[in-house]
Coordinates of C-alpha atoms and ligand atoms in Angstrom, one line a residue:
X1 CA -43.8 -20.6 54.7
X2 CA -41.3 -23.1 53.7
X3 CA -38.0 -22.2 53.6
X4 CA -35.3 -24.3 51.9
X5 CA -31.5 -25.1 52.3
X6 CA -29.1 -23.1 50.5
X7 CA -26.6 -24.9 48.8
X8 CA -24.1 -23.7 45.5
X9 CA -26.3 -20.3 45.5
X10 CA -29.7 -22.4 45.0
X11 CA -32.6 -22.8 47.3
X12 CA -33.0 -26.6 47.4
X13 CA -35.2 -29.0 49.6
X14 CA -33.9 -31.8 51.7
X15 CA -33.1 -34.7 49.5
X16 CA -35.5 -37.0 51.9
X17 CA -38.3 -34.2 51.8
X18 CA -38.5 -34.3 55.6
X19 CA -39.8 -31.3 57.3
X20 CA -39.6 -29.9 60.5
X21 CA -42.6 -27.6 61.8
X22 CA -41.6 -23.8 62.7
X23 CA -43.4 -22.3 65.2
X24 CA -44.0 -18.6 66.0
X25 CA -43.4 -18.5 69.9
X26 CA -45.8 -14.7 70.2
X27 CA -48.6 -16.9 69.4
X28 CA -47.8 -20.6 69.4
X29 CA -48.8 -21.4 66.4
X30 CA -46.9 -23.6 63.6
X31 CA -45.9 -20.9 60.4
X32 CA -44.3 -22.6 58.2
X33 CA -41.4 -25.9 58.0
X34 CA -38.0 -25.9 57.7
X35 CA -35.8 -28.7 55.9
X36 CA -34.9 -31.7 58.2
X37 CA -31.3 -32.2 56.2
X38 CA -29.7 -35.5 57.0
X39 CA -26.3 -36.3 56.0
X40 CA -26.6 -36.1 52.2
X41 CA -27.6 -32.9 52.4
X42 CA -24.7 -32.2 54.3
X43 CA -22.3 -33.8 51.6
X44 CA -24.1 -31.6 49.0
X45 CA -23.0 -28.5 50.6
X46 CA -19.7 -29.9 51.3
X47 CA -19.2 -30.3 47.6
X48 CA -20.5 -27.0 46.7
X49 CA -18.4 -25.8 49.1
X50 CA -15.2 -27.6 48.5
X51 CA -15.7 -26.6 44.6
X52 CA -15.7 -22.7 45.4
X53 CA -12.6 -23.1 47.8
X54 CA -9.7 -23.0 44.8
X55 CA -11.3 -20.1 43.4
X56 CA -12.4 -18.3 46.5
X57 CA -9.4 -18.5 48.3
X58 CA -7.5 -17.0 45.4
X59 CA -9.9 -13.9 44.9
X60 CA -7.8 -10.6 46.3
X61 CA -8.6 -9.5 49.9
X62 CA -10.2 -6.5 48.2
X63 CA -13.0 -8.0 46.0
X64 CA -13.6 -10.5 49.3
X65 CA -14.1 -7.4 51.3
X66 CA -15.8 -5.6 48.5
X67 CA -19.0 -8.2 49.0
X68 CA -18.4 -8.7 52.0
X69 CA -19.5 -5.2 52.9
X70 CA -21.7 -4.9 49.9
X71 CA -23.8 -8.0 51.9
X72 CA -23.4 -5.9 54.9
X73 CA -25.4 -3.1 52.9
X74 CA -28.1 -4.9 52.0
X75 CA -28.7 -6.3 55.0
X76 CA -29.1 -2.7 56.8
X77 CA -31.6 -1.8 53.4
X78 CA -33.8 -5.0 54.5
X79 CA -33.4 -4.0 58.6
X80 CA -37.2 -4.0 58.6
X81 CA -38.1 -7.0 56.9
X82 CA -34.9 -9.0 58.6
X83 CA -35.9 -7.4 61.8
X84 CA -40.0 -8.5 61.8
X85 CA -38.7 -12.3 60.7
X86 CA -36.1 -12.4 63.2
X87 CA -39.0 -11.3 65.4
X88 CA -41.4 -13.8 64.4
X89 CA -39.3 -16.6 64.9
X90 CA -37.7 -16.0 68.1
X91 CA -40.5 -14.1 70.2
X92 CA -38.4 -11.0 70.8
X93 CA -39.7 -7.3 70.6
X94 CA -39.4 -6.2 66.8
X95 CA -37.9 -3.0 68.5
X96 CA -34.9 -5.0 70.1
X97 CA -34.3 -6.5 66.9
X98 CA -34.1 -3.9 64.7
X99 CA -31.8 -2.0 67.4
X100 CA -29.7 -4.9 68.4
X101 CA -29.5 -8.4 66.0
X102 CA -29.9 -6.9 62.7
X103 CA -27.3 -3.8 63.1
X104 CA -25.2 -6.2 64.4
X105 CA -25.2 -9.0 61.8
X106 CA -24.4 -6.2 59.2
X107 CA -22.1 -5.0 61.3
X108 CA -20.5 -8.4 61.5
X109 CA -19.6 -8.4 57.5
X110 CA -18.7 -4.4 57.5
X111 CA -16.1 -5.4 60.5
X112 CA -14.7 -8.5 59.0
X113 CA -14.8 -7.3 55.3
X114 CA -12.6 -4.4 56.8
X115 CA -10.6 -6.5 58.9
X116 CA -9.6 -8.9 56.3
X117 CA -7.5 -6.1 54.2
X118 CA -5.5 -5.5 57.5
X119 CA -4.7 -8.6 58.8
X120 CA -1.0 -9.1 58.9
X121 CA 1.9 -12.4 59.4
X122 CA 4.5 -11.7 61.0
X123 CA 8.4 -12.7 59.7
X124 CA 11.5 -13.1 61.8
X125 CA 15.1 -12.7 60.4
X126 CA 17.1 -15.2 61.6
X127 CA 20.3 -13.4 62.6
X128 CA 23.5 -14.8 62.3
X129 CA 21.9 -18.1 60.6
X130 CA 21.4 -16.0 57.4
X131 CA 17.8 -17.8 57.4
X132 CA 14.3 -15.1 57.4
X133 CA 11.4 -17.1 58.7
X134 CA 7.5 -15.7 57.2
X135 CA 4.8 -16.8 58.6
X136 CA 2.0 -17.9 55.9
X137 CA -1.8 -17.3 57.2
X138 CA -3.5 -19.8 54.8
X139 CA -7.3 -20.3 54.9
X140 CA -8.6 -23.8 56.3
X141 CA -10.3 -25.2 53.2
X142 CA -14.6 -26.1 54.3
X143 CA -15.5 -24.9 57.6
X144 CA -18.6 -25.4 59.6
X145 CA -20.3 -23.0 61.4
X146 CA -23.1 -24.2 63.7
X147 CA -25.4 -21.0 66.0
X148 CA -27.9 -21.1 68.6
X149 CA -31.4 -19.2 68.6
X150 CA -30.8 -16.5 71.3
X151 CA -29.4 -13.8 68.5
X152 CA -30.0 -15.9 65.5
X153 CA -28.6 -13.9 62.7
X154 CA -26.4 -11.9 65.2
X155 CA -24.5 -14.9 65.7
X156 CA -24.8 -16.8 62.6
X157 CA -22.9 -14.2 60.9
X158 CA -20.3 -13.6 63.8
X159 CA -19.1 -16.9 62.9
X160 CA -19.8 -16.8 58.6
X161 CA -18.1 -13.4 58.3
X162 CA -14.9 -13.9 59.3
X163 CA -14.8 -17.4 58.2
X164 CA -15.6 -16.2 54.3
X165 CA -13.1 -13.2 55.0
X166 CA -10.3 -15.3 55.7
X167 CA -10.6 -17.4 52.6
X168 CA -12.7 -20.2 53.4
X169 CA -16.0 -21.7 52.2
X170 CA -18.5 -22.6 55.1
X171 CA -21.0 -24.9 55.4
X172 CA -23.5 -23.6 58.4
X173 CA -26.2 -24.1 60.0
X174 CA -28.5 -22.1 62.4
X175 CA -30.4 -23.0 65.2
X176 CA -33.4 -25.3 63.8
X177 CA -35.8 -23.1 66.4
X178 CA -35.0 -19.8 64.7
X179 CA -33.7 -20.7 60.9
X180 CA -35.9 -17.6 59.4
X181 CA -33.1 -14.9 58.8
X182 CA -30.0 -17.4 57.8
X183 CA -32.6 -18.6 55.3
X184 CA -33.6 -15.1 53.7
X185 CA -29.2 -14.4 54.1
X186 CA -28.9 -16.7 51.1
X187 CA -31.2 -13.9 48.9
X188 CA -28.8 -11.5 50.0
X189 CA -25.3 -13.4 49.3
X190 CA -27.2 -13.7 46.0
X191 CA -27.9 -10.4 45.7
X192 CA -24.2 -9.1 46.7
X193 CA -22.7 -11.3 43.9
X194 CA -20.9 -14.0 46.6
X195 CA -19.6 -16.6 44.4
X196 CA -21.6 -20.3 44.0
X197 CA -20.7 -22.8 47.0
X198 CA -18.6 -20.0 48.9
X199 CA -21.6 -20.2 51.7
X200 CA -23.8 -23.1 52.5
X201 CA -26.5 -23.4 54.8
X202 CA -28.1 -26.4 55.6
X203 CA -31.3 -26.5 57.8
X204 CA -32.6 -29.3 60.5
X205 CA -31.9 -30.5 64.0
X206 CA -28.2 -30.6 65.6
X207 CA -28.1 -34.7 66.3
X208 CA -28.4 -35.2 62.6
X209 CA -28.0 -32.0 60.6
X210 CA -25.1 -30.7 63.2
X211 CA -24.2 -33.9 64.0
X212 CA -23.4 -34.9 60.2
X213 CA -21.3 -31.4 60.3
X214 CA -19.3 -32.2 62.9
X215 CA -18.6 -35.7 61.8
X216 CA -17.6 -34.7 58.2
X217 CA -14.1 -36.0 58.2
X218 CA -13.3 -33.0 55.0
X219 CA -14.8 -30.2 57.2
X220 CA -11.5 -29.3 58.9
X221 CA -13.0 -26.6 61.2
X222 CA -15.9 -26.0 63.3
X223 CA -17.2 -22.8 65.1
X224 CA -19.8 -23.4 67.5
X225 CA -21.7 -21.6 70.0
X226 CA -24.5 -23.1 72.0
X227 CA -25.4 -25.1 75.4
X228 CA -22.2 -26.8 77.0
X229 CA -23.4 -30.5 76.8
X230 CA -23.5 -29.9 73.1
X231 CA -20.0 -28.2 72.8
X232 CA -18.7 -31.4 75.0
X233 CA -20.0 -33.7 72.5
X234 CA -19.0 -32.0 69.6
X235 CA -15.5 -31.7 70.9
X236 CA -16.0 -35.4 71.8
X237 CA -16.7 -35.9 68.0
X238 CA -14.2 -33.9 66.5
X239 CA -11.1 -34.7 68.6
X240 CA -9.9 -37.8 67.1
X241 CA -10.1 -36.0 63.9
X242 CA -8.4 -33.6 64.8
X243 CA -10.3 -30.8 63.9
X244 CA -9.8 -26.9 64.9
X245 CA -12.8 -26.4 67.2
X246 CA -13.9 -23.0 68.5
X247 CA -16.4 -23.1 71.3
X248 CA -18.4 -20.9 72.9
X249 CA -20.7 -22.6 75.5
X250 CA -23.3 -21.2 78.0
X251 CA -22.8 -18.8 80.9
X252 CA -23.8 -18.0 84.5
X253 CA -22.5 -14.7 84.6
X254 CA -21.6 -13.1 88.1
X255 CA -23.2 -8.6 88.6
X256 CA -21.2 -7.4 91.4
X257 CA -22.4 -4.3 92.9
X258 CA -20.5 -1.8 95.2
X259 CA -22.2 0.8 97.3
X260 CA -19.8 3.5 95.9
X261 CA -21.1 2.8 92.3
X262 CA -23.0 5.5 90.4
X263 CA -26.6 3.9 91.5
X264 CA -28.7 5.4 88.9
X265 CA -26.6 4.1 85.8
X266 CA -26.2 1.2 87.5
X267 CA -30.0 0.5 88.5
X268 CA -30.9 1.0 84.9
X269 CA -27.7 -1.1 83.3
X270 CA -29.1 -3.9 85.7
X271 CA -32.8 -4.4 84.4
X272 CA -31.0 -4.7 81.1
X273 CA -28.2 -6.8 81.9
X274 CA -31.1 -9.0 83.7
X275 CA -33.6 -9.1 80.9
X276 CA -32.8 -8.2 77.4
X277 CA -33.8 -10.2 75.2
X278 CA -35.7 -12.1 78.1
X279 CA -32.7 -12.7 79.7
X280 CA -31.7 -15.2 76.8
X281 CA -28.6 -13.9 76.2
X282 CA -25.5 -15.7 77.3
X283 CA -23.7 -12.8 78.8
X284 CA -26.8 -12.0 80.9
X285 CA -25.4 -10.9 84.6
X286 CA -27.8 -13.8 86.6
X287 CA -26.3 -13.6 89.4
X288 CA -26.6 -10.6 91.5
X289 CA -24.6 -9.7 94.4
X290 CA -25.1 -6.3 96.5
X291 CA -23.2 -4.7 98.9
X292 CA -24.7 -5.1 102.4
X293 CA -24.6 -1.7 103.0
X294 CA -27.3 -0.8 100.0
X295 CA -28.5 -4.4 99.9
X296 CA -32.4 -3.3 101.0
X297 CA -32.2 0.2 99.0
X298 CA -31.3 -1.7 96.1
X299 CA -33.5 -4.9 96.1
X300 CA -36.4 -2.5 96.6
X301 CA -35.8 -0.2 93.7
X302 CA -34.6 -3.2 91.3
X303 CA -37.7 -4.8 92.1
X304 CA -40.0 -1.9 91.7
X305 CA -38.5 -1.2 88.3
X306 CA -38.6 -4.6 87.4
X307 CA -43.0 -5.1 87.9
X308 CA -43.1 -2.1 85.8
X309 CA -41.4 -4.0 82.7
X310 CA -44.0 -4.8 79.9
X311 CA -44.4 -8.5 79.4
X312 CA -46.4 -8.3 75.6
X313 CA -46.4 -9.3 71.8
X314 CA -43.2 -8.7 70.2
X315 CA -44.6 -6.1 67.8
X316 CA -45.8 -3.8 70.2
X317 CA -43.6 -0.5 70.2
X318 CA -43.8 -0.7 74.2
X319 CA -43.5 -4.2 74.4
X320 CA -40.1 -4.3 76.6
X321 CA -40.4 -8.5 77.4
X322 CA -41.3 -10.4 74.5
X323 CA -41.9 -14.2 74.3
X324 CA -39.7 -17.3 75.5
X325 CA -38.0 -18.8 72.1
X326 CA -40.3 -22.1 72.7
X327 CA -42.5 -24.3 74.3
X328 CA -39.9 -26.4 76.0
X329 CA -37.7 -24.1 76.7
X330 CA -40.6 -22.0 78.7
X331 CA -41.1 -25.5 80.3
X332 CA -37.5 -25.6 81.4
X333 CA -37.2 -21.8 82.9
X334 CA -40.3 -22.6 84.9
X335 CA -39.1 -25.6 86.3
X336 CA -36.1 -23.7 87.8
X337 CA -38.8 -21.3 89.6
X338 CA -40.5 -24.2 91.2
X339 CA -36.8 -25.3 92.6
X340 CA -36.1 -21.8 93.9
X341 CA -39.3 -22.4 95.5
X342 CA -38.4 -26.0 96.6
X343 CA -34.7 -24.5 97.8
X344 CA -36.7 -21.8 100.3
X345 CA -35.3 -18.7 97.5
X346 CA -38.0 -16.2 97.9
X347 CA -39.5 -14.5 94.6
X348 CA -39.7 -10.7 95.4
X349 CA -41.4 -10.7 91.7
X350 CA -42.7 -12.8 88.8
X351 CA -43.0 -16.3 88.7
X352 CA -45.9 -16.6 86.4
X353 CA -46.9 -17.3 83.0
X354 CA -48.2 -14.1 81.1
X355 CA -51.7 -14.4 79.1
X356 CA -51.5 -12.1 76.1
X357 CA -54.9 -11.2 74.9
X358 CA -55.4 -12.4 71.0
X359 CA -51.9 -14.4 71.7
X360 CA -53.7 -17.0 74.4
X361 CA -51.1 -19.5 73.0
X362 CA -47.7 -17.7 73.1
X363 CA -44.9 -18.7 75.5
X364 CA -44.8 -15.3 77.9
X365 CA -43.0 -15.0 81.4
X366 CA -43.4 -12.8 84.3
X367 CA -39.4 -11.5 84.8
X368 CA -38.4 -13.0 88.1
X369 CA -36.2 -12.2 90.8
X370 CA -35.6 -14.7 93.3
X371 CA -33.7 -13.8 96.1
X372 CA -31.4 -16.7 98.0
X373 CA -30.0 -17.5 101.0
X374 CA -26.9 -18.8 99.8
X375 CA -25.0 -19.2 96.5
X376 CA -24.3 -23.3 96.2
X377 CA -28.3 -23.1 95.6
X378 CA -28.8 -24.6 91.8
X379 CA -30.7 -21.3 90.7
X380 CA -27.4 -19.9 91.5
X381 CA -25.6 -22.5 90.1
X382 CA -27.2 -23.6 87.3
X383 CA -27.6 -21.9 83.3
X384 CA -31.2 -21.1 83.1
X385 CA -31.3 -18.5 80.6
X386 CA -34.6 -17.4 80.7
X387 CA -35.5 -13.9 82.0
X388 CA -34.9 -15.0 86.1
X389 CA -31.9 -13.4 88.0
X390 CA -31.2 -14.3 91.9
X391 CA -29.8 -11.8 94.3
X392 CA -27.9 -12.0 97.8
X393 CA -26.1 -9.8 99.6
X394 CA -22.6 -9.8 100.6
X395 CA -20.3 -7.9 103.0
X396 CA -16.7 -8.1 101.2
X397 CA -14.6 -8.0 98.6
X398 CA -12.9 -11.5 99.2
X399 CA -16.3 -13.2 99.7
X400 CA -17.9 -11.8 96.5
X401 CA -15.1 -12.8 94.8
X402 CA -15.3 -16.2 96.0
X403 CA -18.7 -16.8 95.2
X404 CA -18.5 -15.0 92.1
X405 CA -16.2 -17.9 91.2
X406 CA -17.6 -20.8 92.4
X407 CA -19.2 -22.1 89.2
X408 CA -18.6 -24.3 86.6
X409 CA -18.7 -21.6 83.8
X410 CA -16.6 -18.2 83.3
X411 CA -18.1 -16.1 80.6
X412 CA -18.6 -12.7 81.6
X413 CA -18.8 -10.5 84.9
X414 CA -20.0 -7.6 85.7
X415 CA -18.7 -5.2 87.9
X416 CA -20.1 -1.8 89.5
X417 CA -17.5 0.3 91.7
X418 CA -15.9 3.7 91.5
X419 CA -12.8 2.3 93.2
X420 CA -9.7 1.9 91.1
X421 CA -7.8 -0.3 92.7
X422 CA -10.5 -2.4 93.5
X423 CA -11.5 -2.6 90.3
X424 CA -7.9 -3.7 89.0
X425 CA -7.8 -6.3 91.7
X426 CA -11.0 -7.9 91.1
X427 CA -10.7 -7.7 87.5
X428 CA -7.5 -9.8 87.8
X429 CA -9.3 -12.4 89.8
X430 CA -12.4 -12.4 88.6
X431 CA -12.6 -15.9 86.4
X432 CA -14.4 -14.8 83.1
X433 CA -13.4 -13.9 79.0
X434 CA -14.7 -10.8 80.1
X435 CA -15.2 -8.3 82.4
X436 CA -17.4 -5.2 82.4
X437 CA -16.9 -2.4 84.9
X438 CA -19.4 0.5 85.1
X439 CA -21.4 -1.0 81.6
X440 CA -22.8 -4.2 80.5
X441 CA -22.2 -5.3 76.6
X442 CA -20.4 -2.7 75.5
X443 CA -19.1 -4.7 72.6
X444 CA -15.2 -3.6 70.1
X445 CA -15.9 -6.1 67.9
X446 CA -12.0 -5.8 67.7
X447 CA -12.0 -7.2 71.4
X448 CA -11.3 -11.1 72.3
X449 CA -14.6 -12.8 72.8
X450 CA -15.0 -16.1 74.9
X451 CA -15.2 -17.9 78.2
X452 CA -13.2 -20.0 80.1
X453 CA -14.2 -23.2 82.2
X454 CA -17.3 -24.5 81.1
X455 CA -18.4 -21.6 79.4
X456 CA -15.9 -22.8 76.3
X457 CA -12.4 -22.8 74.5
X458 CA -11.2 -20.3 71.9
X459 CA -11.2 -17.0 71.1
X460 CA -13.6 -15.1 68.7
X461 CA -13.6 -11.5 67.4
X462 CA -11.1 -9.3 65.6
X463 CA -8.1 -10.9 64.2
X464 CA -8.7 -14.0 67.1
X465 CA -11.3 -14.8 64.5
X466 CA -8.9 -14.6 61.3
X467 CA -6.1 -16.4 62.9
X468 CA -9.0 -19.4 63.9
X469 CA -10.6 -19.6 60.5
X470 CA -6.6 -19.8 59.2
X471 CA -3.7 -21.9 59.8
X472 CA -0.2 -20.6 60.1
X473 CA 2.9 -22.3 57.9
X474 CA 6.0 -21.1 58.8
X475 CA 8.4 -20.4 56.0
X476 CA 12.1 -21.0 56.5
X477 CA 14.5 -19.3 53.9
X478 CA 18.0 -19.5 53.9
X479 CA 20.1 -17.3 51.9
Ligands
NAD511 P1 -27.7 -26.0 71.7 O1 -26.4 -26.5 72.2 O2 -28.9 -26.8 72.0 O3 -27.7 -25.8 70.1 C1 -26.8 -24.9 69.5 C2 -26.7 -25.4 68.0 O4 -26.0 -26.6 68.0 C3 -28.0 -25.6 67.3 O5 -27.8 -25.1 65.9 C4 -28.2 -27.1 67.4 O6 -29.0 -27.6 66.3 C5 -26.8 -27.6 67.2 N1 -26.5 -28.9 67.8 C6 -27.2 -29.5 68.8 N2 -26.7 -30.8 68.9 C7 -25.7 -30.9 68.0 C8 -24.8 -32.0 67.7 N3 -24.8 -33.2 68.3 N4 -23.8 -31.8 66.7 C9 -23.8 -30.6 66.1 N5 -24.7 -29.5 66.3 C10 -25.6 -29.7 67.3 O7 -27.9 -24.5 72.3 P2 -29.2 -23.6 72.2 O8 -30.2 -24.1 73.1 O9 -29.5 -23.4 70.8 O10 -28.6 -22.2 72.7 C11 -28.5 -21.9 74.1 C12 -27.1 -22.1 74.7 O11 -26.2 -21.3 73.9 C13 -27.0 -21.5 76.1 O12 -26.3 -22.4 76.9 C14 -26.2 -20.2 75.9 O13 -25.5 -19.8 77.0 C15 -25.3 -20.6 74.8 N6 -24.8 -19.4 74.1 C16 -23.5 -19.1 74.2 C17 -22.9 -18.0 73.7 C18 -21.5 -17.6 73.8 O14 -21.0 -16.7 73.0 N7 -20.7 -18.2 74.7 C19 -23.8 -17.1 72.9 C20 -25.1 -17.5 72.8 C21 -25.6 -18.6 73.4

């Protein structure tokens, strides 16, 4: 199947006809094309887009939010049909899909569409100067939106939503290895009555398609989220233009277990925080650090629990490990096995590639735990995002905390204790956006979302979002 951009509410093909090949990782094999949009493309949206803006930004925050949630709506009546393509494209279990990335997309306009009609500006009376100061909240103009392929539509529409609430038109693009579900979001926009040119989604790789984005000296905004190197460059790009960049780079997320944690919940929070979605989620807790004292207990139940995960096709309703996103990137993940291997890290289980009967050619992987002997090791180090987690054992707080913060990125952390004050110490050191104690992704969608470090600049979610995707003008009357 071919799928096409979508540009002034009609599905067009790239000016150039170039086509990229789509392939389903369960099975390996190449299911349709997707639009290899170079620059002109990009322009087309922009002009679509830049057409809407008078009229869009003008329409009352209660028909924005209207189809805003009306989109939402129809996205939860097509869960099944979003859910199997999401599926299809990205390798994981239809089951996680449907439960997880589709709720959540709809989710994403319900929120925003709701948040829109409450977002505020503050004014300040200037006493004694007989001056009141208001503060405007004016939406950017075009914006660009660029996701990655971990939660495809789940984060596509983290971005759109509060973008398009706040006044703006977008021109986006998803990932190029899972386009499926932004595509079939364009029937839906239809559908919900969004206006011509308000959203724009262009398809094809990130150094032309992205790149062309990025470089677009009227596209005044861009929200990314994606692999460090890239967020670099595009901030690289986008500096001298001074655009307003949000970014939200890659993770090597710190799970800090105590011995006087509730070990059931927290056995069982840990498999998922380790390999949902096959561990391809940024927030993932990939680094595992026990306290001595439960340090054997713990490795052996983890591991047990682990080897009974089932590695299978993403439709299967037990399936709980579905396939790597691609060929390359399975490539990449096994690499970092052989240099646990090469760095004397023992794997206590997985390691290998899975053979799928009928689905010979998909890209499957055994999950792995490696365990290490100390944490400057690159597997420790290093973003593999694949489903692989490390553990080590350490003997107190200061030196978990140390090691906890000695990488480059600071996305999330994970913490399991029952001790209060403990708790509020480490979650004052600990050197993330976020920090779970006792859960793992519990998500507010209210909540600021980002990292520090490497893991990015910026803060999404709730009215973080609205004030991004708006600038502020200040107001100075005198009476
Ligand atoms: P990626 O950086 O390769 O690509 C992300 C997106 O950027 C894709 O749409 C790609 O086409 C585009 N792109 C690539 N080069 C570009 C360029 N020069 N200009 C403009 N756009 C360009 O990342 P990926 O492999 O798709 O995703 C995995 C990474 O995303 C991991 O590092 C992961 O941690 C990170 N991630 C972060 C978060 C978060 O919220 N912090 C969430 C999910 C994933």
């Amino acid at each position: 199947m071919n799928i096409k951009n979508y540009i002034n509410g009609e599905f067009k093909n790239p000016i150039l006809d170039n086509w990229i090949d789509n392939y389903n990782p369960s099975n390996g094999i190449i299911y349709g094309q997707i639009p290899d949009s170079t620059k002109e493309d990009v322009e087309n949206a922009y002009s679509a887009a830049k057409s809407a803006f008078s009229s869009w930004s003008q329409t009352t925050l209660e028909e924005r939010s209207r189809i805003l949630i009306k989109i939402s709506e129809l996205l939860e009546a097509n869960l099944q049909r979003f859910a199997e393509a999401e599926s299809k494209d990205n390798g994981k279990p239809v089951s996680l899909a449907k439960a997880v990335d589709i709720p959540r997309a709809a989710s994403n306009f319900r929120f925003f569409g709701n948040a829109i009609t409450q977002f505020a500006s503050e004014s300040h009376e200037s006493v004694g100067q007989q001056a009141v100061n208001y503060t405007l909240r004016q939406p950017i103009g075009v914006v660009g939106c660029i996701s990655p392929w971990n939660l495809p539509l789940y984060l596509f529409t983290w971005k759109i939503a509060p973008a398009l609430a706040a006044g703006n038109c977008v021109v986006a693009k998803p990932s190029e290895v899972t386009p499926m579900t932004a595509y079939l979001l364009g029937e839906i926009c239809n559908e919900a009555g969004l206006p011509k040119g308000v959203l724009n989604i262009v398809h094809g790789l990130g150094g032309s398609t992205g790149q062309a984005i990025v470089e677009h000296p009227n596209i005044k905004a861009i929200s990314f989220t994606g692999g460090t190197a890239t967020g670099a460059h595009i901030a690289k790009v986008a500096a001298p233009m001074f655009k307003k960049l949000s970014l939200e780079l890659g993770g090597k997320n710190p799970n800090i277990i105590f011995a006087d944690c509730d070990y059931e919940d927290m056995l069982n929070t840990t498999v998922r925080s380790s390999f949902a979605n096959q561990g391809q989620i940024c927030l993932c807790g990939s680094r595992i650090f026990v306290e001595q004292s439960i340090y054997d207990k713990f490795k052996s139940d983890f591991v047990n629990k682990v080897k009974a995960l089932k590695v299978g096709h993403p439709s299967q309703k037990d399936t709980n490990i579905g396939a790597l996103v691609s060929k390359p990137h399975l490539e990449k993940v096994k690499e970092y096995i052989q240099i646990a291997k090469d760095e004397n890290g023992t794997i206590l289980c997985g390691g290998n590639e899975v053979t799928i009967t009928n689905y010979e050619n998909g890209y499957y992987l055994e999950p792995t735990v490696i365990e290490v002997q100390n944490d400057n090791c690159r597997v420790n180090q290093e973003e593999i995002f694949g489903p692989v987690v490390t553990i080590m054992p350490f003997s107190n707080e200061d030196q978990v905390l140390q090691m906890a913060n000695k990488v480059k990125y600071g996305l999330s952390a994970t913490l399991w204790t029952n001790d209060l004050k403990r708790t509020m110490r480490m979650s004052n050191q600990l050197q993330a956006g976020i920090v779970w104690v006792n859960t793992w992704m519990m998500r507010d969608l209210r909540t600021p979302f980002g990292g520090v470090k490497a893991s990015g600049v910026g803060r999404e979610g709730g009215f973080e979002a609205l004030r991004f995707f708006t600038e502020a003008k200040n107001v100075c009357i005198k009476y």
